[in-house]
Short mmCIF file of C-alpha atoms in Angstrom, two decimals:
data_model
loop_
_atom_site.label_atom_id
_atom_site.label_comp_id
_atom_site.label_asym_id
_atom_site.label_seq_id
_atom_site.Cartn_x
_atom_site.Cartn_y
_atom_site.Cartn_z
CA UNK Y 259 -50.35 197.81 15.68
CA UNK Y 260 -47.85 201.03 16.98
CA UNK Y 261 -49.51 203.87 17.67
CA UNK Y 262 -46.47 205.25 15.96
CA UNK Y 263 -47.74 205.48 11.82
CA UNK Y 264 -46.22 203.93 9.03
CA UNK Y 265 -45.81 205.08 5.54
CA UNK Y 266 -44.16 203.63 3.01
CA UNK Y 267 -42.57 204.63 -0.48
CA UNK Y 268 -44.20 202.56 -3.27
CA UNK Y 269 -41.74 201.82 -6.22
CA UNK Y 270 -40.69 198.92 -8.54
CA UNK Y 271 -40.51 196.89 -5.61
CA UNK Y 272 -43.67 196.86 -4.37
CA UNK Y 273 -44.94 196.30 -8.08
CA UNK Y 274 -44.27 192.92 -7.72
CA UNK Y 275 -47.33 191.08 -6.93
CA UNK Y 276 -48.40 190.23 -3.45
CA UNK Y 277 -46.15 193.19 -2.11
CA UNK Y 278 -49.30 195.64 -1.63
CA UNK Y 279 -51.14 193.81 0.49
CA UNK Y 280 -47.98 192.24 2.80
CA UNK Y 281 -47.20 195.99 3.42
CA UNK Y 282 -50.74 196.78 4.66
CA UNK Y 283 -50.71 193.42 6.44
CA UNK Y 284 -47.70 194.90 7.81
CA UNK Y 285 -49.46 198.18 8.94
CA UNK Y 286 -48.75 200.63 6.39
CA UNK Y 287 -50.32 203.62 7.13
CA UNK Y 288 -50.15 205.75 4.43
CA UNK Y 289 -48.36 205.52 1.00
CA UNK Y 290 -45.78 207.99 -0.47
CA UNK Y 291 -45.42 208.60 -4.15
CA UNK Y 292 -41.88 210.22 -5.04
CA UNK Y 293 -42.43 211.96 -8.00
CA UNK Y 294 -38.98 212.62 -8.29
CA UNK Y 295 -38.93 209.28 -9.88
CA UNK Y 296 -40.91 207.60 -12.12
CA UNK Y 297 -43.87 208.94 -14.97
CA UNK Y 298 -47.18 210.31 -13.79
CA UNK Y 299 -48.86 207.49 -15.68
CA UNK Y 300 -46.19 205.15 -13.07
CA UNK Y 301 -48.08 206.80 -9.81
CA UNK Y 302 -51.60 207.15 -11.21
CA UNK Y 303 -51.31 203.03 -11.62
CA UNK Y 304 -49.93 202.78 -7.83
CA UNK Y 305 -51.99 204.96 -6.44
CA UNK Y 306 -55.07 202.73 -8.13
CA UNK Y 307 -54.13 199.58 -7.12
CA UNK Y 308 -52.87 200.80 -3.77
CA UNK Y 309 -56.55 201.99 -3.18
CA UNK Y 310 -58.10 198.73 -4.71
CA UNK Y 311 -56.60 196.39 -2.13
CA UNK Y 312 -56.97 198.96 0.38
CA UNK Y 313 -60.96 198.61 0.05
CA UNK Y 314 -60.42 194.58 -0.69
CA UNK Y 315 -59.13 194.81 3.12
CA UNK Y 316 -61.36 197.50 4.30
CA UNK Y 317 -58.03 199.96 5.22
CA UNK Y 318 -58.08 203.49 4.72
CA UNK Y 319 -54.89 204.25 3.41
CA UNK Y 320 -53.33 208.23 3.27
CA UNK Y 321 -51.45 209.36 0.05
CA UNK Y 322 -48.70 211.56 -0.19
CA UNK Y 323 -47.80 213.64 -2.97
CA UNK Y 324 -43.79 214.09 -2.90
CA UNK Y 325 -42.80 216.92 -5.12
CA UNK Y 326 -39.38 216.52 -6.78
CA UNK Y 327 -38.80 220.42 -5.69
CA UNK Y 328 -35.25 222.19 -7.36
CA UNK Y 329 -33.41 219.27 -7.01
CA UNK Y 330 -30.09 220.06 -8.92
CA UNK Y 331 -28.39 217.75 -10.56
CA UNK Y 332 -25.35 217.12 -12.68
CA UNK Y 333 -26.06 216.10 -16.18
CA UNK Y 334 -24.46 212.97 -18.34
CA UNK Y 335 -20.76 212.22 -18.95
CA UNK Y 336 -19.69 210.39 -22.46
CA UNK Y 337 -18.76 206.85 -19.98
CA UNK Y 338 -21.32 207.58 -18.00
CA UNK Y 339 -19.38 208.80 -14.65
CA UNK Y 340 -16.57 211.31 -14.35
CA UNK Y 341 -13.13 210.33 -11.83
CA UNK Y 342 -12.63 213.32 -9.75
CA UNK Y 343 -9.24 212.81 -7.98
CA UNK Y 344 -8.04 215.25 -4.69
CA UNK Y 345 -6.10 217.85 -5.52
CA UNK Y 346 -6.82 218.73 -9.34
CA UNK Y 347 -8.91 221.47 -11.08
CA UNK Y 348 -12.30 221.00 -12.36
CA UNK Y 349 -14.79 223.10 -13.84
CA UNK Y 350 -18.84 223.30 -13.37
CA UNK Y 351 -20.47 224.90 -16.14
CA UNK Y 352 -24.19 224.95 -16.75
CA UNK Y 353 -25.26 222.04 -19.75
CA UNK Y 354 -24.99 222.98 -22.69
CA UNK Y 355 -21.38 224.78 -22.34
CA UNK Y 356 -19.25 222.01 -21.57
CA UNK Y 357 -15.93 222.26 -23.50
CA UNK Y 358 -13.30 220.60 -21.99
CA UNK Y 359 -12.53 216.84 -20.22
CA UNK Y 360 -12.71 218.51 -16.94
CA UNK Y 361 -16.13 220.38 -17.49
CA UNK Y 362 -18.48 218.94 -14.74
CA UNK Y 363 -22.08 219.80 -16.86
CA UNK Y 364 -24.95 220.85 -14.15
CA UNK Y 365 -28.83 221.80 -14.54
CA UNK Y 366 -28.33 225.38 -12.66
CA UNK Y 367 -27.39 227.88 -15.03
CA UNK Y 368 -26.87 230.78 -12.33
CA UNK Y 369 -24.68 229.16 -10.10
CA UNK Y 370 -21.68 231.10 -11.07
CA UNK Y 371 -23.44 234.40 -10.21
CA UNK Y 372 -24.40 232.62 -6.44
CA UNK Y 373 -21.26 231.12 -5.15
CA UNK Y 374 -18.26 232.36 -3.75
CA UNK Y 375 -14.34 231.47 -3.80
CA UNK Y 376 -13.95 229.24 -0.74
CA UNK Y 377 -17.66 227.94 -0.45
CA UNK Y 378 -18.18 224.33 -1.34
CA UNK Y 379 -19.97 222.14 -3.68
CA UNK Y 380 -21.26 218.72 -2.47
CA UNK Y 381 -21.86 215.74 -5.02
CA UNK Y 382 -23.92 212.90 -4.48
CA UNK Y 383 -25.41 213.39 -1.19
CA UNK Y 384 -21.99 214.74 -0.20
CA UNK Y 385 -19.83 212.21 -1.17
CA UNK Y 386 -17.52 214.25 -3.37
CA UNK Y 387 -16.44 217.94 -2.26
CA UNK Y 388 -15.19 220.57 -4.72
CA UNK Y 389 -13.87 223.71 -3.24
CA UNK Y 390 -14.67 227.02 -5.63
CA UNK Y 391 -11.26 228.73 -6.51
CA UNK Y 392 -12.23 230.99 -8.95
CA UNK Y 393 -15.36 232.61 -10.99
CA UNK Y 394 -14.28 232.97 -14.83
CA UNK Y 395 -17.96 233.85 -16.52
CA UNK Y 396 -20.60 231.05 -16.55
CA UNK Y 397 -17.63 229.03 -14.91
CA UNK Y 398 -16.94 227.95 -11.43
CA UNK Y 399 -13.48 226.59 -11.10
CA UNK Y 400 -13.19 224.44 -8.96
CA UNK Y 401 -10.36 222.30 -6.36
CA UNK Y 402 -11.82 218.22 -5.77
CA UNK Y 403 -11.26 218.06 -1.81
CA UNK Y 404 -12.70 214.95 -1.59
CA UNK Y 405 -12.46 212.37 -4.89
CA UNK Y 406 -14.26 209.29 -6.31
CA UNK Y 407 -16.38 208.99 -9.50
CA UNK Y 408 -19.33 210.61 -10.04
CA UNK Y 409 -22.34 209.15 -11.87
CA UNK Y 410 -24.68 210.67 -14.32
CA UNK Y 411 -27.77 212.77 -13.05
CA UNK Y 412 -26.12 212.49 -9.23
CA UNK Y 413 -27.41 215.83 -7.47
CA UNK Y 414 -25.64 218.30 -5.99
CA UNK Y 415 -25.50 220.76 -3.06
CA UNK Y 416 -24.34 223.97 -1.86
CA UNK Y 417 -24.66 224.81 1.41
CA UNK Y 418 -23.00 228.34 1.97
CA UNK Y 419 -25.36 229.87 -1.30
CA UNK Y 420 -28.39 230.50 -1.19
CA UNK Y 421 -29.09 229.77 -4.31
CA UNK Y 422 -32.08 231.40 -6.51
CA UNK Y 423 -34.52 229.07 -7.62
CA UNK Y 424 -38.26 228.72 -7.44
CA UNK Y 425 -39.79 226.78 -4.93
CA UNK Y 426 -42.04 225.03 -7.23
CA UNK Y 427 -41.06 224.16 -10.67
CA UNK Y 428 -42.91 223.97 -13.97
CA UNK Y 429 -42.38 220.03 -13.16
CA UNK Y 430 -43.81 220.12 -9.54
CA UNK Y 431 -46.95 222.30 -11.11
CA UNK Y 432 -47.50 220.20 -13.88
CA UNK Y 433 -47.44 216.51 -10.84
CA UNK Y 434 -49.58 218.75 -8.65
CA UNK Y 435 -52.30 219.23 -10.87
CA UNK Y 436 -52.29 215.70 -11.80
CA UNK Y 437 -52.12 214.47 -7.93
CA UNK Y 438 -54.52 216.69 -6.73
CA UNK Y 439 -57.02 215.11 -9.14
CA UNK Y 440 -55.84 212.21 -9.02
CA UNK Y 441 -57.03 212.48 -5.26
CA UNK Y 442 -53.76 212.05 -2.96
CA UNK Y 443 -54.26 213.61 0.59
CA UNK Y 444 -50.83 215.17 1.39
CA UNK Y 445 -48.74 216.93 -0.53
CA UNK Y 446 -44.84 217.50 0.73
CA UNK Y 447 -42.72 220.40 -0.92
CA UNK Y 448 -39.21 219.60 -1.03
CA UNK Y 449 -36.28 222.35 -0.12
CA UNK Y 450 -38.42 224.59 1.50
CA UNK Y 451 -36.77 227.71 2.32
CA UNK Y 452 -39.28 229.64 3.47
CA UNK Y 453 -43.24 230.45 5.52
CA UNK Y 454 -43.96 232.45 1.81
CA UNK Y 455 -43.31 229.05 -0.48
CA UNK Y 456 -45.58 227.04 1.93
CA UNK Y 457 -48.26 229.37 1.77
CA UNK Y 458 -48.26 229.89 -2.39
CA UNK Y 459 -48.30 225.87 -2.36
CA UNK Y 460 -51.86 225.76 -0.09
CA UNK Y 461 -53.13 228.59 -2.08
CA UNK Y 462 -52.96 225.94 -5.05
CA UNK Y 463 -54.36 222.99 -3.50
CA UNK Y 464 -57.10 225.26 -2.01
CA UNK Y 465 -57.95 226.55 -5.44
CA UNK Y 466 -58.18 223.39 -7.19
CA UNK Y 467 -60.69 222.34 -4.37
CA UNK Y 468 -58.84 220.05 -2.55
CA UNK Y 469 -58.49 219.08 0.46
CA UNK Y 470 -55.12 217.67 0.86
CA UNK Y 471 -52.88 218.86 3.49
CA UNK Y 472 -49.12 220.39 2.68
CA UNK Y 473 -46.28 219.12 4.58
CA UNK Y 474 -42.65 220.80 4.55
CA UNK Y 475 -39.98 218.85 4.08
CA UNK Y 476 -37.02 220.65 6.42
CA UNK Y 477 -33.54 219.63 4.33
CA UNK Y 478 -31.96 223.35 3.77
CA UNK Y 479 -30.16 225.50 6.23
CA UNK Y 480 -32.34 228.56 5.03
CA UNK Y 481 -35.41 226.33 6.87
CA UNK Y 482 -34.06 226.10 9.72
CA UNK Y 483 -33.54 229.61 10.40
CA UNK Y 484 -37.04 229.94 9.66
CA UNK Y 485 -37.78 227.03 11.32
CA UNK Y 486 -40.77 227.76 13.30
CA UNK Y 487 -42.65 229.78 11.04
CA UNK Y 488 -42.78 227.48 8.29
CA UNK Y 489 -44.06 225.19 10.81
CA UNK Y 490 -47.33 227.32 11.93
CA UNK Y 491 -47.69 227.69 8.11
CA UNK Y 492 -47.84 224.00 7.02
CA UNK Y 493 -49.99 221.33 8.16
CA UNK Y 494 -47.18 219.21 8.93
CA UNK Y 495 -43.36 219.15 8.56
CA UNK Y 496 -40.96 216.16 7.66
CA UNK Y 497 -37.53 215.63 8.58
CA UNK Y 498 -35.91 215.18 5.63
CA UNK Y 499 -32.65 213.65 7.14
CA UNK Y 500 -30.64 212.59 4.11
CA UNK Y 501 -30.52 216.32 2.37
CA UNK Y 502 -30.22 217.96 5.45
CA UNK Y 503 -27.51 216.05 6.62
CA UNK Y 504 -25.66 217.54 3.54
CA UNK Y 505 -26.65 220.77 4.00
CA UNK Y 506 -25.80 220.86 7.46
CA UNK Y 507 -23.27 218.04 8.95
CA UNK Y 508 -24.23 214.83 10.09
CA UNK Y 509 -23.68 216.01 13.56
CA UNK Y 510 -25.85 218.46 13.46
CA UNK Y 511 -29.30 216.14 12.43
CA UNK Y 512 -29.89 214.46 16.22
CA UNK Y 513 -30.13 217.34 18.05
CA UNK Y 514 -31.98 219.37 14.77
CA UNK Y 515 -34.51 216.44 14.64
CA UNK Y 516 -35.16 216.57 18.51
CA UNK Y 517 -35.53 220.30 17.94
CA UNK Y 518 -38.15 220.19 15.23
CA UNK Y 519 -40.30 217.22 16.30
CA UNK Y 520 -40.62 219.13 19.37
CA UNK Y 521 -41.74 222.41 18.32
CA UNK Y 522 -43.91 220.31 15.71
CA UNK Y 523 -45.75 218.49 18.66
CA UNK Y 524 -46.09 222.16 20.71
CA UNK Y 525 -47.67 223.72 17.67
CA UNK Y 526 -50.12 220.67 17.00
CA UNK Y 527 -48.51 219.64 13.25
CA UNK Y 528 -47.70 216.49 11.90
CA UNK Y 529 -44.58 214.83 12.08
CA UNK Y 530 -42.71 212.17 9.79
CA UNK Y 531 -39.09 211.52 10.18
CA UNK Y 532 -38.01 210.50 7.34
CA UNK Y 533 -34.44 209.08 5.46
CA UNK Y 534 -32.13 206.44 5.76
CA UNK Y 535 -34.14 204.61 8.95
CA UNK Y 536 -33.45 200.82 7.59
CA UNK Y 537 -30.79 202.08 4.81
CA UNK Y 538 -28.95 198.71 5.23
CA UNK Y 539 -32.34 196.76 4.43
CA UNK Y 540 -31.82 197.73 0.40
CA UNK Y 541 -29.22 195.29 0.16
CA UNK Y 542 -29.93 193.17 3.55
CA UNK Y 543 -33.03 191.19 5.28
CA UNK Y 544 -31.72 192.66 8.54
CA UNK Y 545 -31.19 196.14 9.81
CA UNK Y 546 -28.08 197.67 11.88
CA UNK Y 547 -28.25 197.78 15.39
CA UNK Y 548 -28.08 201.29 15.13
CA UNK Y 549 -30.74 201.68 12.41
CA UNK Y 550 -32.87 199.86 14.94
CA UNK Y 551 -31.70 202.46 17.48
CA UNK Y 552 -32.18 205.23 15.33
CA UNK Y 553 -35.94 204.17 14.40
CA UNK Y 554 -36.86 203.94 18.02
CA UNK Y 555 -35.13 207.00 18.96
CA UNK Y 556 -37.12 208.99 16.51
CA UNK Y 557 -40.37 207.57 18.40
CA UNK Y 558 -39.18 208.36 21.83
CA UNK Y 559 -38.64 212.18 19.99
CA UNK Y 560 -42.61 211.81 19.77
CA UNK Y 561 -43.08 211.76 15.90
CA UNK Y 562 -46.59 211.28 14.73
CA UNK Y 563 -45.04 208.47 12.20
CA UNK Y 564 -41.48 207.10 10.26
CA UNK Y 565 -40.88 206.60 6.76
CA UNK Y 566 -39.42 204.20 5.04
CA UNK Y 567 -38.07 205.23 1.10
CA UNK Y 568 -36.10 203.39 -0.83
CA UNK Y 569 -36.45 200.60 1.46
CA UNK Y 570 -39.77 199.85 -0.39
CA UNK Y 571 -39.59 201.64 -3.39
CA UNK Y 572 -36.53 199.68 -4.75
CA UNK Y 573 -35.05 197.60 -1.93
CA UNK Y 574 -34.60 193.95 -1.77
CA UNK Y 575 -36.72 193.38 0.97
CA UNK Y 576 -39.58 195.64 1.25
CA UNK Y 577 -42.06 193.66 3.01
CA UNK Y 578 -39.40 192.38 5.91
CA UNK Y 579 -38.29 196.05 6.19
CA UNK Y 580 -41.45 197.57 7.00
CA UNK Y 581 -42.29 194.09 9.45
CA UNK Y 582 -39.07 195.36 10.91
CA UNK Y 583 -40.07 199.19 11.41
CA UNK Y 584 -43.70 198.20 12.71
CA UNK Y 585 -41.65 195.64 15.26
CA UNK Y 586 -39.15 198.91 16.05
CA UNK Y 587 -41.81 200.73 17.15
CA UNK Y 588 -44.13 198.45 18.72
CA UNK Y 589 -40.91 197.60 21.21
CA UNK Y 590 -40.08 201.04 21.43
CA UNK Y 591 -43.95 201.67 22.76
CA UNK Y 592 -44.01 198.92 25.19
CA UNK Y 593 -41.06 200.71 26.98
CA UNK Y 594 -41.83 202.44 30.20
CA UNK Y 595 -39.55 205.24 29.34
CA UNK Y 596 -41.48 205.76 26.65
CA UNK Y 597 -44.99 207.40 28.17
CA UNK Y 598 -42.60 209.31 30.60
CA UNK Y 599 -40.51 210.56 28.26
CA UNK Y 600 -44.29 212.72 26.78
CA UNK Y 601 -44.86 215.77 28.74
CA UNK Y 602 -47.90 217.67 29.03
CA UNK Y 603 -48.37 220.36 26.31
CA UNK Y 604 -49.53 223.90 26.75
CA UNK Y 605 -53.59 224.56 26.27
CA UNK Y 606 -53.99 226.10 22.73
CA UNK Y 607 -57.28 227.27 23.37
CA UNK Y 608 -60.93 226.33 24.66
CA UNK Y 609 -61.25 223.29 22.24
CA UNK Y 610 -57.68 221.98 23.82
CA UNK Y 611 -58.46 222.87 27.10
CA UNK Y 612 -61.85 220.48 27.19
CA UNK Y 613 -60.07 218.07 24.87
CA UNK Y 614 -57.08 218.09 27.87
CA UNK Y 615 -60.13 216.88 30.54
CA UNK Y 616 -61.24 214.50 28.07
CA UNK Y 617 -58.08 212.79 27.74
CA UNK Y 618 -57.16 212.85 31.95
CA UNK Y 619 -60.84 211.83 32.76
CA UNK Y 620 -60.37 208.54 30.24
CA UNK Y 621 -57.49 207.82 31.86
CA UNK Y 622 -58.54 208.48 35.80
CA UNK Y 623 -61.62 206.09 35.04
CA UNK Y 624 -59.50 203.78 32.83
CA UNK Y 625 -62.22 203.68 30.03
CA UNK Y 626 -61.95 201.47 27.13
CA UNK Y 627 -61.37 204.28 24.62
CA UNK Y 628 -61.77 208.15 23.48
CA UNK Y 629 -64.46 208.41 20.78
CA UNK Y 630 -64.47 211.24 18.62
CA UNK Y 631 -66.39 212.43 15.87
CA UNK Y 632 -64.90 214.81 13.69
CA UNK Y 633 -66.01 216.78 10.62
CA UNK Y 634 -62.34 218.20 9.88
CA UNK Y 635 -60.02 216.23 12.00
CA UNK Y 636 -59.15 219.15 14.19
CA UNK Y 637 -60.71 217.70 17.31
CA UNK Y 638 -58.81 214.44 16.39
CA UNK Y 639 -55.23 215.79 15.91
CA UNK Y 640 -55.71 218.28 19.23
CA UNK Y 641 -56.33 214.71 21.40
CA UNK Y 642 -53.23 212.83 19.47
CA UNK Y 643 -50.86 215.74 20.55
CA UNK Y 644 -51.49 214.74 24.15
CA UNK Y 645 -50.42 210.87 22.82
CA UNK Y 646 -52.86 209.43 25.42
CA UNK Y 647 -52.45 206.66 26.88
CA UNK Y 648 -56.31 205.69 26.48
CA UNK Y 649 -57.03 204.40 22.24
CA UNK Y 650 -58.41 206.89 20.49
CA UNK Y 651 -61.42 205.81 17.81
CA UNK Y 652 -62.14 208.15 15.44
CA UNK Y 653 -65.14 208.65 13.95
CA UNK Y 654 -64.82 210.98 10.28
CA UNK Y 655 -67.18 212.22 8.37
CA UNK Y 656 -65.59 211.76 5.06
CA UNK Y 657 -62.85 209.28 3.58
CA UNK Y 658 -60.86 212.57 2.75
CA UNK Y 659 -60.57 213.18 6.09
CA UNK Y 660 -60.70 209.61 7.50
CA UNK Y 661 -57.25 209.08 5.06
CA UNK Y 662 -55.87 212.50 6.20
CA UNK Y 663 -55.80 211.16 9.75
CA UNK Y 664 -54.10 207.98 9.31
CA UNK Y 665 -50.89 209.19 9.54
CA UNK Y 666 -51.58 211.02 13.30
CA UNK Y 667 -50.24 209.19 15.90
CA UNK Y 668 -52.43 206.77 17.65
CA UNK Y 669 -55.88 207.59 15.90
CA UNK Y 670 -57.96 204.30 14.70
CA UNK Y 671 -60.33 206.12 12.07
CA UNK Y 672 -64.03 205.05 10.52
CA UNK Y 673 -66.41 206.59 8.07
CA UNK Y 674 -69.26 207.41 9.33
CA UNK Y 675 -72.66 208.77 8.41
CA UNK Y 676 -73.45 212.35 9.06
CA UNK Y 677 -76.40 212.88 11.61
CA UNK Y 678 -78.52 215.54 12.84
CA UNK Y 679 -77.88 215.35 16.30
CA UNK Y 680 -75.11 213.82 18.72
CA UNK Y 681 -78.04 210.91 20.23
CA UNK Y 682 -77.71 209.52 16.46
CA UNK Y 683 -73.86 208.74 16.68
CA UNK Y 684 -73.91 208.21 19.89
CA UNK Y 685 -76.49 205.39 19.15
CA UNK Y 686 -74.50 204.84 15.87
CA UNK Y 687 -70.83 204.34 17.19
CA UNK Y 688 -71.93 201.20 19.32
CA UNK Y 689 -71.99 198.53 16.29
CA UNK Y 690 -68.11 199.33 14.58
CA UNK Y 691 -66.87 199.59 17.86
CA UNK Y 692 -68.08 196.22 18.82
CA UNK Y 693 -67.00 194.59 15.28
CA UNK Y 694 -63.53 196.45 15.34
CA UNK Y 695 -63.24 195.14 18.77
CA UNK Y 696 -62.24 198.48 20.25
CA UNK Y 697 -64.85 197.70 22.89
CA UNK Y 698 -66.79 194.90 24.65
CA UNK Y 699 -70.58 195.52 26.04
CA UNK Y 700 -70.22 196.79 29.39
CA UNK Y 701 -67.57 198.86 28.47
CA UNK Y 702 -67.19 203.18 29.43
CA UNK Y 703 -65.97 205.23 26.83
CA UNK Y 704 -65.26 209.46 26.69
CA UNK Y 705 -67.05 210.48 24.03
CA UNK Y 706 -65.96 214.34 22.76
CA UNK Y 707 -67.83 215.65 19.40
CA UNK Y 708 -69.16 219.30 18.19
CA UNK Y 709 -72.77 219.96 19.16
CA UNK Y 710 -75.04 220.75 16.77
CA UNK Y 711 -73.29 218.10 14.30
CA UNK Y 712 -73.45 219.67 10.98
CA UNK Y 713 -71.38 222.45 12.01
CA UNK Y 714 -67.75 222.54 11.78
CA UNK Y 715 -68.06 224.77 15.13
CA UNK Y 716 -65.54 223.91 18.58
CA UNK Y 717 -65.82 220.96 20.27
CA UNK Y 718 -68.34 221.31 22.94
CA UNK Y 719 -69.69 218.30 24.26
CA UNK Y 720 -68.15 215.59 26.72
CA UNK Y 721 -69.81 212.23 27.50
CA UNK Y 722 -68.59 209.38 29.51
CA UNK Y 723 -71.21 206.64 27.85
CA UNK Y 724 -71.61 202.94 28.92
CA UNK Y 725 -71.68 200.53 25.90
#
């Protein structure tokens, strides 16, 4: 399997039976549920059976919790969809006021008071332009720059405003409380704009008594200029490519994904790239060259794992599409640009510093793998930001965390037992390894762990151990 992690959007399409379990035969890593579509009662059912043939297969499989965020949207037209041709006047008017044929209804009722003449209005992931003319009330009047019909519920952007709306709607509240107890391990905020909105979002989770980790999903321009504070106050970032693309311009999302998977690896956070990576695959049972391209740029970038969206959650082919991203990035991995391309990263502190010897000792004495044991996956995620060369085995403490670390490049996790002192695991590790196959007897391993064991204190013990 990559050391590049998988995780995969479930949907209608992977409803259909046998579709589960041919994704993790495929290497899915972790699961995402979008709750900006279906019910709750929709994700609480794939979240159960996702879980059931996880065990049946003895995977631990991550969760993520997708909020919907302030998506704005248009609202319904009488046919359905609504021509827009170049050149004429339109108006956008919250729902509810719609008077006229060439009233384009919306679900933001204050975007009259946050736009200006000249700024633009994108449609459907910027497919349609309108150009604001004039402000007449509630009103925004409008020029179509660029025409074609718009469909019902089709969101909508606007790049130039800043536009006021909470970060976390009554909507997102309402799915948070159910995923947190329904027990998903990640939860991503869409549209963040800002450090602030990450940090109200972990105060929740912490409250409720989760664990689950909060990821930012970077797809407004306002992000970006906040960039690398919102990634020291997340646990891990995704690069939303399709909004941000919007937001921004196409042209803009190579060098801003290069940018942010970079400062994501320097900072120790985890890393999905995310959008449109098999796009073609909804329709096709083959990617584009340059989707194929794309994918295995995004792993030379060094993110911790790719995601694939509506290429499982509704596609045609779900299960060749994520055969097809696993095959990307095994190829990509076998490269020998690829462990050149991975420079050294700064020492963030004493635990890094003896986690950096760990990692150049396993490879000097070319040992069979780096063991760690880990009560809150710290120790874990500090050796996968050096993406050693050497396997990492990972011993956790609890399936929380065990889940949790799925999605970190490179990491092979187990459950394991808590003991009192580091001779037990050391004496306990031996058996998985052997059935997992991660070692043969004979075989020198690096062993780092936290000494005494109970304690969530630094890592301070180094072994190289003979199995």
């Amino acid at each position: 399997m990559p050391k590049t992690k998988l995780l995969f959007t479930l949907g209608p399409a992977t409803d259909q039976p046998g579709v589960l379990g041919a994704l993790l035969a495929a290497g899915m890593n972790g699961a995402r549920l979008n709750f900006s579509h279906g019910t709750q009662a929709d994700h609480a059912q794939r979240f159960k059976r996702l879980h059931a043939e996880a065990r049946r297969i003895g995977s631990a499989v991550a969760t993520l919790l997708d909020l919907s965020g302030p998506k704005l949207r248009v609202g319904a037209f009488p046919q359905g969809k609504f021509q827009l041709t170049a050149g004429e006047m339109v108006r956008v008017v919250p729902d509810g006021e719609v008077v006229g044929v060439r009233d384009i209804p919306i679900s933001y009722p204050h975007l009259s008071r946050d736009v200006r003449p000249g700024g633009r209005i994108l449609l459907d992931d910027g497919l349609l332009e309108l150009k604001v003319r004039r402000i007449k009330g509630a009103a925004v009047e409008c020029e179509v720059v660029t025409g074609g019909y718009l469909l019902d519920h089709k969101g909508f952007n606007v790049p130039e405003a800043p536009l006021s709306v909470p970060a976390l709607t009554p909507k997102d509240l309402a799915d948070l409380r159910f995923g947190l107890k329904l027990g998903v391990d990640l939860v991503a905020l869409s549209f963040v704009r800002r450090p602030d909105e990450i940090r109200r979002l972990k105060r929740l989770v912490e409250k409720s008594g989760s664990g689950a980790r909060v990821i930012a999903k970077l797809e407004k321009p306002q992000a970006i200029e906040h960039l690398e504070e919102i990634i020291l106050a997340a646990d891990g970032v995704m690069v939303a490519r399709g909004d941000l693309g919007v937001e921004m311009t196409p042209e803009q999302v190579p060098l801003l994904q290069k940018r942010i998977i970079m400062l994501a690896n320097q900072h120790n956070r985890l890393v999905i790239t995310a959008t449109q990576m098999l796009q073609s695959m909804m329709e096709n049972p083959a990617p584009t060259r340059a989707e194929a391209s794309d994918v295995a740029n995004a792993i030379f970038d060094g993110t911790d794992a790719v995601m694939l969206s509506g290429e499982t959650a509704t596609g045609k082919y779900p299960v060749e599409a994520a055969c097809m991203m696993a095959r990307i990035a095994g190829e990509a991995e076998r490269s020998p640009q690829y462990n050149r391309l991975s420079t050294a990263p700064a020492v963030l502190g004493p635990d890094d510093a003896l986690v950096e010897a760990a990692v150049k000792l396993a490879h000097n004495i070319q040992a069979r793998a780096l063991v760690v044991f880990t009560q809150t996956g710290n120790t874990a995620r500090l050796v996968s930001r050096r993406r050693p060369q050497t396997p990492q085995v990972v011993f956790a403490h609890s399936l929380d965390v065990q889940r949790q670390l799925n999605l970190n490049w490179g990491i092979h996790s187990l459950l394991i037992k808590n003991h009192l002192d580091t001779e037990g695991l050391l004496h306990t590790m031996v058996a998985p390894l052997l059935k997992h196959r991660y070692v043969k007897p004979g075989d020198t391993v690096i062993v780092l762990a936290s000494s005494p064991v109970a304690s969530r204190s630094h890592v301070n013990f180094l072994k190289v151990q003979k199995i």
